[in-house]
PDB file of C-alpha atoms in Angstrom:
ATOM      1  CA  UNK A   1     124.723 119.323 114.647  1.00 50.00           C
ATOM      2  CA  UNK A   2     122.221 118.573 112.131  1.00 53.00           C
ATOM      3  CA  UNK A   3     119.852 115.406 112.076  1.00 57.00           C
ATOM      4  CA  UNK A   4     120.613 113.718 108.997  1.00 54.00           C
ATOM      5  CA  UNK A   5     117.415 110.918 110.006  1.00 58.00           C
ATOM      6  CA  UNK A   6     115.398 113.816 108.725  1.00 62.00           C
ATOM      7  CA  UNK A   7     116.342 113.653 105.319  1.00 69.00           C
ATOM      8  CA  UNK A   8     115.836 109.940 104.639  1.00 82.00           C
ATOM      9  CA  UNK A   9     112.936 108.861 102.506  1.00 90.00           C
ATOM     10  CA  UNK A  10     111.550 106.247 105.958  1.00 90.00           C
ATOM     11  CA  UNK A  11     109.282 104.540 103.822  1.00 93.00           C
ATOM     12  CA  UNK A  12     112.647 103.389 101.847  1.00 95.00           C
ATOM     13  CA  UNK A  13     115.182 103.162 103.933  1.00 94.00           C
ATOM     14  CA  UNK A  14     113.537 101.732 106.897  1.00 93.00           C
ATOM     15  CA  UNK A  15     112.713  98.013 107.692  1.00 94.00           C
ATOM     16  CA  UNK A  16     110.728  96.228 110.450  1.00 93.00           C
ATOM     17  CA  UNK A  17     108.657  92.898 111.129  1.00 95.00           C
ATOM     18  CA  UNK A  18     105.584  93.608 109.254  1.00 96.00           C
ATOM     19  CA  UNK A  19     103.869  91.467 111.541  1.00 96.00           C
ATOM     20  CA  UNK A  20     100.049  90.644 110.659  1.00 97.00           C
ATOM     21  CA  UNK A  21      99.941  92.285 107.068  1.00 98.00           C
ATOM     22  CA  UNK A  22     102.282  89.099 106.047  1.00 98.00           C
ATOM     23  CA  UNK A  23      98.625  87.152 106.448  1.00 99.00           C
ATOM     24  CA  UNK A  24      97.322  88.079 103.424  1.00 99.00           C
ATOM     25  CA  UNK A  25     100.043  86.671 101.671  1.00 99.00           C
ATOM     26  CA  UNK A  26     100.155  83.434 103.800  1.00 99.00           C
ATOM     27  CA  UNK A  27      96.301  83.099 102.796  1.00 99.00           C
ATOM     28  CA  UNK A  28      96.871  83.382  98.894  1.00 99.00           C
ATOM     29  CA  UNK A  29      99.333  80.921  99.317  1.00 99.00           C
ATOM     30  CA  UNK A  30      97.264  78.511 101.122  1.00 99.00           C
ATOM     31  CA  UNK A  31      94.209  79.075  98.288  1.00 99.00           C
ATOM     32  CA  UNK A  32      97.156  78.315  95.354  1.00 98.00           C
ATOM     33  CA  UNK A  33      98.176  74.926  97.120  1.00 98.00           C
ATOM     34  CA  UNK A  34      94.972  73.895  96.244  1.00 98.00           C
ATOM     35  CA  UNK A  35      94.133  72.681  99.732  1.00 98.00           C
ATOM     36  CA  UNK A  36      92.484  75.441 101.396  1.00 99.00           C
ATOM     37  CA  UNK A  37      89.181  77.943 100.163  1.00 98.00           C
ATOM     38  CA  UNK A  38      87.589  80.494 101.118  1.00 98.00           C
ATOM     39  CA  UNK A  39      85.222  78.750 103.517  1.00 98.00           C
ATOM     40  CA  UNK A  40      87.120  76.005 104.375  1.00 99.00           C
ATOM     41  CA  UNK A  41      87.329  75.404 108.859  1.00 99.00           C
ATOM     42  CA  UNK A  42      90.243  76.037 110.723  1.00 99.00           C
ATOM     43  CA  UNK A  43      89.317  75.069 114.482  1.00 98.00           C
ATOM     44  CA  UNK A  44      91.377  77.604 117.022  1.00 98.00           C
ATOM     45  CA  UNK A  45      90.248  76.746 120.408  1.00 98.00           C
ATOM     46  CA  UNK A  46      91.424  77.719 123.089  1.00 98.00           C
ATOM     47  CA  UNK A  47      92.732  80.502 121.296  1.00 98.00           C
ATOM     48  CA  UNK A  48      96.245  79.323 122.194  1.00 98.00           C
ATOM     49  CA  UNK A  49      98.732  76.350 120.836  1.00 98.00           C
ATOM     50  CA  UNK A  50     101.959  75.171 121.495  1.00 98.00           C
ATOM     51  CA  UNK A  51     104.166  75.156 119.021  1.00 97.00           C
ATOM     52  CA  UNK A  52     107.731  73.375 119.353  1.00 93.00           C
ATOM     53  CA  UNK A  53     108.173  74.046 122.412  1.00 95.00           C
ATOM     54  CA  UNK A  54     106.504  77.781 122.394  1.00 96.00           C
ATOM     55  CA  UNK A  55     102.865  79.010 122.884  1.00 97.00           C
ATOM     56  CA  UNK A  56     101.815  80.981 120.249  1.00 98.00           C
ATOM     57  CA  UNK A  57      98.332  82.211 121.030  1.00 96.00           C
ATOM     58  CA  UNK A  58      95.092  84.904 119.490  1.00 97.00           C
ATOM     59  CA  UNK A  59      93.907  87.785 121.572  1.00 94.00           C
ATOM     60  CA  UNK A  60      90.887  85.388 121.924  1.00 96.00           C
ATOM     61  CA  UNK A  61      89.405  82.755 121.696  1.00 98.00           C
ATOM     62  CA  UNK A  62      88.034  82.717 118.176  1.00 98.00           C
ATOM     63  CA  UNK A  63      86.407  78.964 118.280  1.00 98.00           C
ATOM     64  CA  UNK A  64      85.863  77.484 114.798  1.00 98.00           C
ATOM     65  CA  UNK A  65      87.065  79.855 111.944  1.00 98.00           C
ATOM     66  CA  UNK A  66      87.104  79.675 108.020  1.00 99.00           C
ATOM     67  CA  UNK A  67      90.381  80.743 106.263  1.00 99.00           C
ATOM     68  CA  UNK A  68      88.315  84.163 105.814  1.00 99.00           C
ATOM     69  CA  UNK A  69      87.482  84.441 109.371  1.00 98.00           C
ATOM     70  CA  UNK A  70      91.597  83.812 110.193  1.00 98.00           C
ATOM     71  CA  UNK A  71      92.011  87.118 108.239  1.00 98.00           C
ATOM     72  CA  UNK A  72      88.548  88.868 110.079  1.00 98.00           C
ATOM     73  CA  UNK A  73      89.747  87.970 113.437  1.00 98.00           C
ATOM     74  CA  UNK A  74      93.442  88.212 112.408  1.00 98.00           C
ATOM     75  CA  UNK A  75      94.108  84.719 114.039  1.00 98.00           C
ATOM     76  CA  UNK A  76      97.920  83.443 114.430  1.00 98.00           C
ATOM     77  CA  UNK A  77      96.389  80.634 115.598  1.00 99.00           C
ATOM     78  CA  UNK A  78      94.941  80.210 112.031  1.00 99.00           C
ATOM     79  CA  UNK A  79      97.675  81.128 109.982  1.00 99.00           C
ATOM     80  CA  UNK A  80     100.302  79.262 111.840  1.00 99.00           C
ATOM     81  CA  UNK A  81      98.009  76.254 111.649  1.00 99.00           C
ATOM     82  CA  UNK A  82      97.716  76.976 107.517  1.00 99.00           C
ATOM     83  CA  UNK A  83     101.470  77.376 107.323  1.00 98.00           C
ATOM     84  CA  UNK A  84     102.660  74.107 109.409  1.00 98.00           C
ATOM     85  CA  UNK A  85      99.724  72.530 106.718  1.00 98.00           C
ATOM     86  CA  UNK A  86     101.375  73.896 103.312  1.00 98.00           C
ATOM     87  CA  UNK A  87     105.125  74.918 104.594  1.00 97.00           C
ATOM     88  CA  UNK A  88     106.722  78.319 104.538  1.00 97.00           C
ATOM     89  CA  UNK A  89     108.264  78.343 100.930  1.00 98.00           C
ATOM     90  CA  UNK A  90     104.979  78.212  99.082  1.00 98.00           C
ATOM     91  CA  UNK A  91     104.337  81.518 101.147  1.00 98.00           C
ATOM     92  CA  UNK A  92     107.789  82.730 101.044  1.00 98.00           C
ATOM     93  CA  UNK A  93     107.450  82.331  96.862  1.00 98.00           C
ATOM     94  CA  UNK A  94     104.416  84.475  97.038  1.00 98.00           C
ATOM     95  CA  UNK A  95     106.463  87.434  99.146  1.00 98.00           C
ATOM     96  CA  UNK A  96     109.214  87.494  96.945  1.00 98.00           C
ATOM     97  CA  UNK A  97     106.701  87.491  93.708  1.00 98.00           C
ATOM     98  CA  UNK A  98     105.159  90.454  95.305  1.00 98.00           C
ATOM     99  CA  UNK A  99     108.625  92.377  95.821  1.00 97.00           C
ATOM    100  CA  UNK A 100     109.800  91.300  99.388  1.00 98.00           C
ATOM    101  CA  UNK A 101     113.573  90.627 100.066  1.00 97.00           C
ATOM    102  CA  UNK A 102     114.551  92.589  96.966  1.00 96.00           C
ATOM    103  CA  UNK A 103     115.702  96.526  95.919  1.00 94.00           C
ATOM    104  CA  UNK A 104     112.899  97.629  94.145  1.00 93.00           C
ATOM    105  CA  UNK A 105     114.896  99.988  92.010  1.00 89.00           C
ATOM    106  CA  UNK A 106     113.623 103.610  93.089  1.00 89.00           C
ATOM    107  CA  UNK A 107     117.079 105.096  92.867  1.00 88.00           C
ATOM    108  CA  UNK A 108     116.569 106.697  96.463  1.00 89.00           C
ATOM    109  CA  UNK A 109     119.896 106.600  97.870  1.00 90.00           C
ATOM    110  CA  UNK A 110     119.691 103.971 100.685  1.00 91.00           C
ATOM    111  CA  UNK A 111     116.973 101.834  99.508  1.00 93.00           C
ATOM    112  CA  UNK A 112     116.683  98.691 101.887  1.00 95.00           C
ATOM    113  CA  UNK A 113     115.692  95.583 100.762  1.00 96.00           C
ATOM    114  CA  UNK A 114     114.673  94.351 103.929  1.00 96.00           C
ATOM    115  CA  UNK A 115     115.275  90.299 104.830  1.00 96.00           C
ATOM    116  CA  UNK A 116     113.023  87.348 103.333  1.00 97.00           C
ATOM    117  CA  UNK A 117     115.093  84.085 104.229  1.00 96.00           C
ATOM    118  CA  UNK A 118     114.836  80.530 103.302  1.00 93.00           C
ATOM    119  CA  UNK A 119     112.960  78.589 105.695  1.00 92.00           C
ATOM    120  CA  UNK A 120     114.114  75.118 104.145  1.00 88.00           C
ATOM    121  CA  UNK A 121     115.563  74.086 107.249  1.00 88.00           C
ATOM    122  CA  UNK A 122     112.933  75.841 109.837  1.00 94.00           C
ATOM    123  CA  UNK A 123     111.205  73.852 112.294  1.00 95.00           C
ATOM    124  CA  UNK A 124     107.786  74.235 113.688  1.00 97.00           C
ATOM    125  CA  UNK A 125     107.735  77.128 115.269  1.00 97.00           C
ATOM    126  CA  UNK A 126     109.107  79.346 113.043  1.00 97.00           C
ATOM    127  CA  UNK A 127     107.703  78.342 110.263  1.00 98.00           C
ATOM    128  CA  UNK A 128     104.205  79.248 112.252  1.00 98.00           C
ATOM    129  CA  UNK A 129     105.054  82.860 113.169  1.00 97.00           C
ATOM    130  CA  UNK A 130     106.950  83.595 109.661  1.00 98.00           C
ATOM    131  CA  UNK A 131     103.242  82.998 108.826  1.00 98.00           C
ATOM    132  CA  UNK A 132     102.099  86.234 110.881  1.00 97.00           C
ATOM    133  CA  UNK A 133     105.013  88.469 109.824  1.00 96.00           C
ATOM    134  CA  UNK A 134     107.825  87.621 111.962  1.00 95.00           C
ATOM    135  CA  UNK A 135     111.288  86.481 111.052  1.00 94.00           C
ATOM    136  CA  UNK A 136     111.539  89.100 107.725  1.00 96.00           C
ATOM    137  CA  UNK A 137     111.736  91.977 107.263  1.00 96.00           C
ATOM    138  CA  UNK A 138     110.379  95.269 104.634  1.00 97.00           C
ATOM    139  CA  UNK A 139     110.116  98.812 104.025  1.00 97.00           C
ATOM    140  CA  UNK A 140     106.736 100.222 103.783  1.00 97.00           C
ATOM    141  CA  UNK A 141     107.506 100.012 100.238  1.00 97.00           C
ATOM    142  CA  UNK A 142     107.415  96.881  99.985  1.00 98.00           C
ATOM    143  CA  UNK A 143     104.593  96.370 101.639  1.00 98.00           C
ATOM    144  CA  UNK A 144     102.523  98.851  99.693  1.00 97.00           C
ATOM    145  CA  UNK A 145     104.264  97.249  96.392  1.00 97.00           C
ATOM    146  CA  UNK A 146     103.103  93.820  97.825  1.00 98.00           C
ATOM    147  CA  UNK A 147      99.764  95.066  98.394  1.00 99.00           C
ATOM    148  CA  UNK A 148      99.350  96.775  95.190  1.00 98.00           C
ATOM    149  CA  UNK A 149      99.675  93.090  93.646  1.00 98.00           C
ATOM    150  CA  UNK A 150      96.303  92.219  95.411  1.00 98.00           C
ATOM    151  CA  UNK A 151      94.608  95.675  94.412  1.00 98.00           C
ATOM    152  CA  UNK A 152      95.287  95.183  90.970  1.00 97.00           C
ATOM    153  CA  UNK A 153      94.362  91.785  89.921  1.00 98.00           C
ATOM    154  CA  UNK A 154      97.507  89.914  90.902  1.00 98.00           C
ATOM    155  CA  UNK A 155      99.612  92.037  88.211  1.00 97.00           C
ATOM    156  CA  UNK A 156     102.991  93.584  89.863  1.00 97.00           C
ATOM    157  CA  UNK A 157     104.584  97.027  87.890  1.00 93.00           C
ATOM    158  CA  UNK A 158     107.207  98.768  88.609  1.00 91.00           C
ATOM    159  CA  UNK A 159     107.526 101.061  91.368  1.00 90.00           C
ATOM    160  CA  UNK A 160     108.753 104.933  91.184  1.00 88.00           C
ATOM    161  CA  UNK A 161     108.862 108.027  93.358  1.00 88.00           C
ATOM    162  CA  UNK A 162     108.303 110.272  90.156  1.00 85.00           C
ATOM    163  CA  UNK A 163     104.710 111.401  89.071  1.00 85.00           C
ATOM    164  CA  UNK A 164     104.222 109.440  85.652  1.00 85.00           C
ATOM    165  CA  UNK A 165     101.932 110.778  82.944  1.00 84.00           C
ATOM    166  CA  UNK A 166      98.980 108.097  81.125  1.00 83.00           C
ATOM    167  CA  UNK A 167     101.750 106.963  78.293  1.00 86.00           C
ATOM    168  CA  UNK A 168     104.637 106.139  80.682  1.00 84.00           C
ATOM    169  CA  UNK A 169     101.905 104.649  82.758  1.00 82.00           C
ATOM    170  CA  UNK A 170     101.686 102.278  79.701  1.00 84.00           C
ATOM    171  CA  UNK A 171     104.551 101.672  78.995  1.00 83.00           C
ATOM    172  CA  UNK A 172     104.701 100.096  82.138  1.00 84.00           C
ATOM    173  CA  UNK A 173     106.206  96.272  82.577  1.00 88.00           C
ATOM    174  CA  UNK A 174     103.378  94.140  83.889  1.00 92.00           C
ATOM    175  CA  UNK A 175     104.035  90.849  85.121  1.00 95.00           C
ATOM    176  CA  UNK A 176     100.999  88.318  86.887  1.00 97.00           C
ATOM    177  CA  UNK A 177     102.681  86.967  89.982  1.00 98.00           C
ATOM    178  CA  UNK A 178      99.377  86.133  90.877  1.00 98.00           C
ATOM    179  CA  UNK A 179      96.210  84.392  90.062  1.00 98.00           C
ATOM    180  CA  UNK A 180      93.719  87.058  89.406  1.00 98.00           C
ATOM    181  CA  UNK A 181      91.151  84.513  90.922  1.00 98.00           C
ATOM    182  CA  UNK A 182      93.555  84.697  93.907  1.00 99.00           C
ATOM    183  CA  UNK A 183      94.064  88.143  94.055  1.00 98.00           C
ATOM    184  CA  UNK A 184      90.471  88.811  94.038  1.00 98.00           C
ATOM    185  CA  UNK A 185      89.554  86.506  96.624  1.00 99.00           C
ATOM    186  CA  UNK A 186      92.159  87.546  99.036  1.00 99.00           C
ATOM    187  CA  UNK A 187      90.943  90.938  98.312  1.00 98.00           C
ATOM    188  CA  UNK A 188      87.194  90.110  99.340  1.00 98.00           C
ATOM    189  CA  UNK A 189      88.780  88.558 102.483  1.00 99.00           C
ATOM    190  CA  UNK A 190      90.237  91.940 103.121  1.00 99.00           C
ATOM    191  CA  UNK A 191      86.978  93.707 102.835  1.00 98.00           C
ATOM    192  CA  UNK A 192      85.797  92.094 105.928  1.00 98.00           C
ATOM    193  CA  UNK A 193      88.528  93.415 108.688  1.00 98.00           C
ATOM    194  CA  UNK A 194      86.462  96.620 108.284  1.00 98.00           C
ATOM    195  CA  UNK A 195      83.204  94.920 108.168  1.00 97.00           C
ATOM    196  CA  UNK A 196      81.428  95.758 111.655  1.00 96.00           C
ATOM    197  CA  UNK A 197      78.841  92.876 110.550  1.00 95.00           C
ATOM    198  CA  UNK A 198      81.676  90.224 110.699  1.00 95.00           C
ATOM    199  CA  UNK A 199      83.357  91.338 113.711  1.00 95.00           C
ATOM    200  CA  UNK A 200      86.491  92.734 111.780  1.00 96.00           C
ATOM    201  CA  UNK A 201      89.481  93.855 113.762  1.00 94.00           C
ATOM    202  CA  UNK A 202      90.022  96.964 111.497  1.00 97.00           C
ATOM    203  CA  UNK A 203      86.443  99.175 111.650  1.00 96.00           C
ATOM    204  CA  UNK A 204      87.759 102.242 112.680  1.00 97.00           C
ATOM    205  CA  UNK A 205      89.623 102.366 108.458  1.00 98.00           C
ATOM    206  CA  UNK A 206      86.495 102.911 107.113  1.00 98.00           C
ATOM    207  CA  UNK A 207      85.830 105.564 105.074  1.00 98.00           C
ATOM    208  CA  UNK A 208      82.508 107.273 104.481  1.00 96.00           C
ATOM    209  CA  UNK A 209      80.269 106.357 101.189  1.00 97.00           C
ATOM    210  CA  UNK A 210      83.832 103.768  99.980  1.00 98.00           C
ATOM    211  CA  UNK A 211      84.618 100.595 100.047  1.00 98.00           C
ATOM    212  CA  UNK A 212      87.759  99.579 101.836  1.00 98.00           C
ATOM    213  CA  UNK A 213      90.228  96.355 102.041  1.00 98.00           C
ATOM    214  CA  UNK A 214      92.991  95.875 104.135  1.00 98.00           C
ATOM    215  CA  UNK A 215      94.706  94.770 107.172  1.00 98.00           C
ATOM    216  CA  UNK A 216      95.968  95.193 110.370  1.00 97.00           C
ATOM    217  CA  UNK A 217      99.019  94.433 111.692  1.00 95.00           C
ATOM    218  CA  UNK A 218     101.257  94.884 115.234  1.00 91.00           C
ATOM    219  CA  UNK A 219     104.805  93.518 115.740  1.00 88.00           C
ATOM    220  CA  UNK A 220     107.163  93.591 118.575  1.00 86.00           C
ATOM    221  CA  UNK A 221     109.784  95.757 118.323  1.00 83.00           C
ATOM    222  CA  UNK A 222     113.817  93.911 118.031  1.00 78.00           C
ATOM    223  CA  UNK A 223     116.103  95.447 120.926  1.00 73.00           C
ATOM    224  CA  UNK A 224     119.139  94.558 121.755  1.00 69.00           C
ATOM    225  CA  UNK A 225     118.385  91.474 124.123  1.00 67.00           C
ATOM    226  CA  UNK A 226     115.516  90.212 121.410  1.00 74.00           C
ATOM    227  CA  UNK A 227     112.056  91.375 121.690  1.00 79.00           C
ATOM    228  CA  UNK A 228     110.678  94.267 124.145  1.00 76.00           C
ATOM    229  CA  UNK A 229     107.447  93.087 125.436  1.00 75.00           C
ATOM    230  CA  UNK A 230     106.286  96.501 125.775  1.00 79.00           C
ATOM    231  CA  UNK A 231     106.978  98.608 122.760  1.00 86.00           C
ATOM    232  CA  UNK A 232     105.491  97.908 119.480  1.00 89.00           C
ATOM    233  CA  UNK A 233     104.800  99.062 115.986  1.00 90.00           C
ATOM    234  CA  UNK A 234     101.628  99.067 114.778  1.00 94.00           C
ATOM    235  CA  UNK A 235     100.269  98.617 110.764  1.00 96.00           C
ATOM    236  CA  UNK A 236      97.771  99.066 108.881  1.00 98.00           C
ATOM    237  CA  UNK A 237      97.593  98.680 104.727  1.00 98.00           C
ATOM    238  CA  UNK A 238      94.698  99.237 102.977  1.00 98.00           C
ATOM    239  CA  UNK A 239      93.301 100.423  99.395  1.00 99.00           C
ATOM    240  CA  UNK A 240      90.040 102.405  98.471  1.00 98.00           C
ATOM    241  CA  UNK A 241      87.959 101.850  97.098  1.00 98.00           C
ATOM    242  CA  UNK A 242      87.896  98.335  97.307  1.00 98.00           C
ATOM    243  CA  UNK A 243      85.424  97.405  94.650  1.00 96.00           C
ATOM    244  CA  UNK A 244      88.167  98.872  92.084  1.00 97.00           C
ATOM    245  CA  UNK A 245      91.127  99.892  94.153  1.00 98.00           C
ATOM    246  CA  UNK A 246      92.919 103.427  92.855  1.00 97.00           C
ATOM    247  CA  UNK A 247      95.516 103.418  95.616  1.00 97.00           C
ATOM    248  CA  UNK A 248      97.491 101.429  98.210  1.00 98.00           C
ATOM    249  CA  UNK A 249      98.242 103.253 102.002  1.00 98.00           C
ATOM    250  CA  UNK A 250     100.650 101.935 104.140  1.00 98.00           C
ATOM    251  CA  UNK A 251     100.250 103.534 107.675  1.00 98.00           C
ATOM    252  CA  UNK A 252     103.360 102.713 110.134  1.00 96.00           C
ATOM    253  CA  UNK A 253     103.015 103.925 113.590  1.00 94.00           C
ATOM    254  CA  UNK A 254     106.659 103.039 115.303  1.00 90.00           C
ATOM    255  CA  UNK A 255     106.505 103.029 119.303  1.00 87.00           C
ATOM    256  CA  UNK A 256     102.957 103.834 120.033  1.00 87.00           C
ATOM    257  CA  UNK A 257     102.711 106.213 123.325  1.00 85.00           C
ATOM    258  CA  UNK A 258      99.206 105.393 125.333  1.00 76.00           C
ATOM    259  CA  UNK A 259      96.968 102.234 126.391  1.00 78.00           C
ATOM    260  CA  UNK A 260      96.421 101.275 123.288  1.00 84.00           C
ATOM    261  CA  UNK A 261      98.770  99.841 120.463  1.00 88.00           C
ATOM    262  CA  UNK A 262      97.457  97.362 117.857  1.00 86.00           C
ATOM    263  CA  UNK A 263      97.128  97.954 114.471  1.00 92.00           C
ATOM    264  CA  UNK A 264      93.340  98.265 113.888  1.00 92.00           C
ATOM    265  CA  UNK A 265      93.519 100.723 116.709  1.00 94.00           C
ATOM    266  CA  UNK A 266      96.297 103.138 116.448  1.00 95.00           C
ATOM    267  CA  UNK A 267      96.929 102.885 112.236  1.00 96.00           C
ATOM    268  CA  UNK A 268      93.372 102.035 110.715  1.00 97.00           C
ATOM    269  CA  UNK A 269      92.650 105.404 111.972  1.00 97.00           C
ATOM    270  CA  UNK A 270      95.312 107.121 110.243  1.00 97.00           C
ATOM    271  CA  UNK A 271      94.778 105.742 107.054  1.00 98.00           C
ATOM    272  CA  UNK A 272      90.912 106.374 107.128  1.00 98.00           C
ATOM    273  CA  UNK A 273      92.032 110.160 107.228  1.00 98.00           C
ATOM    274  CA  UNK A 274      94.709 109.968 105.161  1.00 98.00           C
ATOM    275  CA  UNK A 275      92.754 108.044 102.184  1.00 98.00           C
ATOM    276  CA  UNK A 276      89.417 110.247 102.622  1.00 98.00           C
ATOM    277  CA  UNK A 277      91.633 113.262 101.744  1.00 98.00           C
ATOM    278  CA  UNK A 278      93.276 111.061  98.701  1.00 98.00           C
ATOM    279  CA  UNK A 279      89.521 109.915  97.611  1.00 98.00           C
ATOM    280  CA  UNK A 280      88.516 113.955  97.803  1.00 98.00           C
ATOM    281  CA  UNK A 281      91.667 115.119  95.996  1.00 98.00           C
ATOM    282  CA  UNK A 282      91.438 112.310  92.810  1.00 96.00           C
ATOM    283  CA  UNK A 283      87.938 113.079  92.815  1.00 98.00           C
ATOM    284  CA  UNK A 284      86.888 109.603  92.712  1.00 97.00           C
ATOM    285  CA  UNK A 285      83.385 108.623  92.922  1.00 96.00           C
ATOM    286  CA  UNK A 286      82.047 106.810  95.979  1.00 96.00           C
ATOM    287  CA  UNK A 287      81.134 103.168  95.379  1.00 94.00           C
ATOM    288  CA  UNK A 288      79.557 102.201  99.046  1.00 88.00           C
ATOM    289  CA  UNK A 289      76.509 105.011  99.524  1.00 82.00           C
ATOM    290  CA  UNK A 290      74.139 103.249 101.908  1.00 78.00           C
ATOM    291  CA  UNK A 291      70.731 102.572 100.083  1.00 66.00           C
ATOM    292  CA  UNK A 292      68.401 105.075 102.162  1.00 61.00           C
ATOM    293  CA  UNK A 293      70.857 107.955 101.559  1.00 63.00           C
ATOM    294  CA  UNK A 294      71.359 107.173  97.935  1.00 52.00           C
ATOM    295  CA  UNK A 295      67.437 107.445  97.734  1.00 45.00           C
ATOM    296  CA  UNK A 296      67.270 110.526  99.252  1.00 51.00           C
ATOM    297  CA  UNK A 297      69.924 111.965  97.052  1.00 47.00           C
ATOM    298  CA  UNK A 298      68.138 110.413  94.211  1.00 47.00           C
ATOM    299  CA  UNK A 299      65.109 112.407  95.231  1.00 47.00           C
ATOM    300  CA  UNK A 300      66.773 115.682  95.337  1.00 50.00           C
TER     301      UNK A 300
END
């Protein structure tokens, strides 16, 4: 009997909870309401909060954070705290601007557009974890189409599976669902998940002599009584280099086997792999040589 899951296109046809990638998002909506910068605090001791009736909670205690440090530290304690601040539909409007909840017109038989619902009538609670990826749903897609907004100054274009030559390139719709200002800053936020020097959750997606942005994510997997404690998928998106991004990767890892299952553990090293052999094969330049090796090769 032949396995007809082999021949779908998952990266289309597949959808799940994309869990903590959904905080970028919920952090360029918070710097658009005009309430919330880069440095502003967000105070989440004890590293736990109830919620409606529910605990939502960090995998530590991260004390006193700024809205960069909520994407560092990857706090839900932050986000949720952001969200129940502005409200889900200014972040919802920035998902659906970036391509959630919609085909995205590949012609790939079976495209999914995943689920983005109006929260108009949420309460509390989840209106706090839509703000760390849960209650929607995307393809990888979508998520590297979402992220691709970020990576290129807030400007969305089309997506396609074909290889496109420099006119059709041009040729190109281009629409700014963005702020560049926005885009950019969210982007700098990025840059710190794989920053050892600010504690970022992400360090094993570095690559050598590049700059890298992205983020982490890990969401519960949906069976058929509701969530499974135990089984997980685990994210990581990212684009290189970061100082002028060429490409967006979108690592998925469904069902991690072994001790260890979160994002910047299981994907981040996937895509460091993955995007060193895409950085080799463009033959793009490396923007992040550390200063005593750039010497030395300016010596040679």
């Amino acid at each position: 009997m032949t396995d007809f899951s082999v021949l779908r296109n998952r990266a289309i046809t597949d959808v799940i909870e994309p869990g903590s990638t959904v905080k970028a998002f919920t952090i360029a909506a918070a710097l658009g309401s005009g309430l919330y910068a880069p440095g502003t605090i967000i105070e989440t001791s004890p590293g736990w909060m109830m919620v409606g009736g529910n605990e939502v909670k960090d995998l530590f205690n991260y004390g006193t954070l700024t809205t960069t440090g909520v994407i560092t530290k990857s706090s839900n304690i932050g986000s949720s705290k952001i969200a129940l601040d502005i409200g889900a539909e200014p972040i919802r409007d920035v998902l659906e601007r970036g391509g959630f909840g919609e085909v995205l017109g590949t012609g790939f038989p079976g495209e999914r557009s995943g689920v983005l619902p109006n929260p108009r009538r949420w309460g509390r609670h989840p209106t706090a974890t839509f703000s760390f990826g849960y209650g929607l749903s995307a393809t990888a897609l979508q998520l590297a189409q979402a992220y691709s907004v970020l990576a290129d100054d807030g400007i969305r274009k089309p997506v396609s599976l074909l290889r496109l030559d420099e006119s059709q390139v041009s040729a190109l719709s281009r629409e700014q669902v963005i702020s560049a200002d926005i885009a950019n800053m969210v982007r700098s936020m990025l840059g710190t998940v794989v920053d050892a020097s600010r504690g970022g959750s992400a360090l094993e997606a570095n690559v050598p002599f590049y700059s890298v942005a992205g983020k982490t994510g890990t969401a519960h997997v949906v069976g058929e009584q509701g969530y499974e404690d135990n089984l997980h998928n685990s994210l990581f998106v990212g684009m290189a280099p970061a100082s002028d991004p060429e490409f967006v990767i979108v690592v998925i890892v469904n069902e991690p086997k072994g001790e260890e299952h979160y994002g910047g553990q299981v994907a981040a090293p996937v895509f460091s792999r993955v995007a060193a052999g895409a950085l080799r094969i463009l033959n793009i330049s490396p923007d992040s040589i550390p200063e005593e090796q750039s010497l030395e090769l300016s010596a040679l």
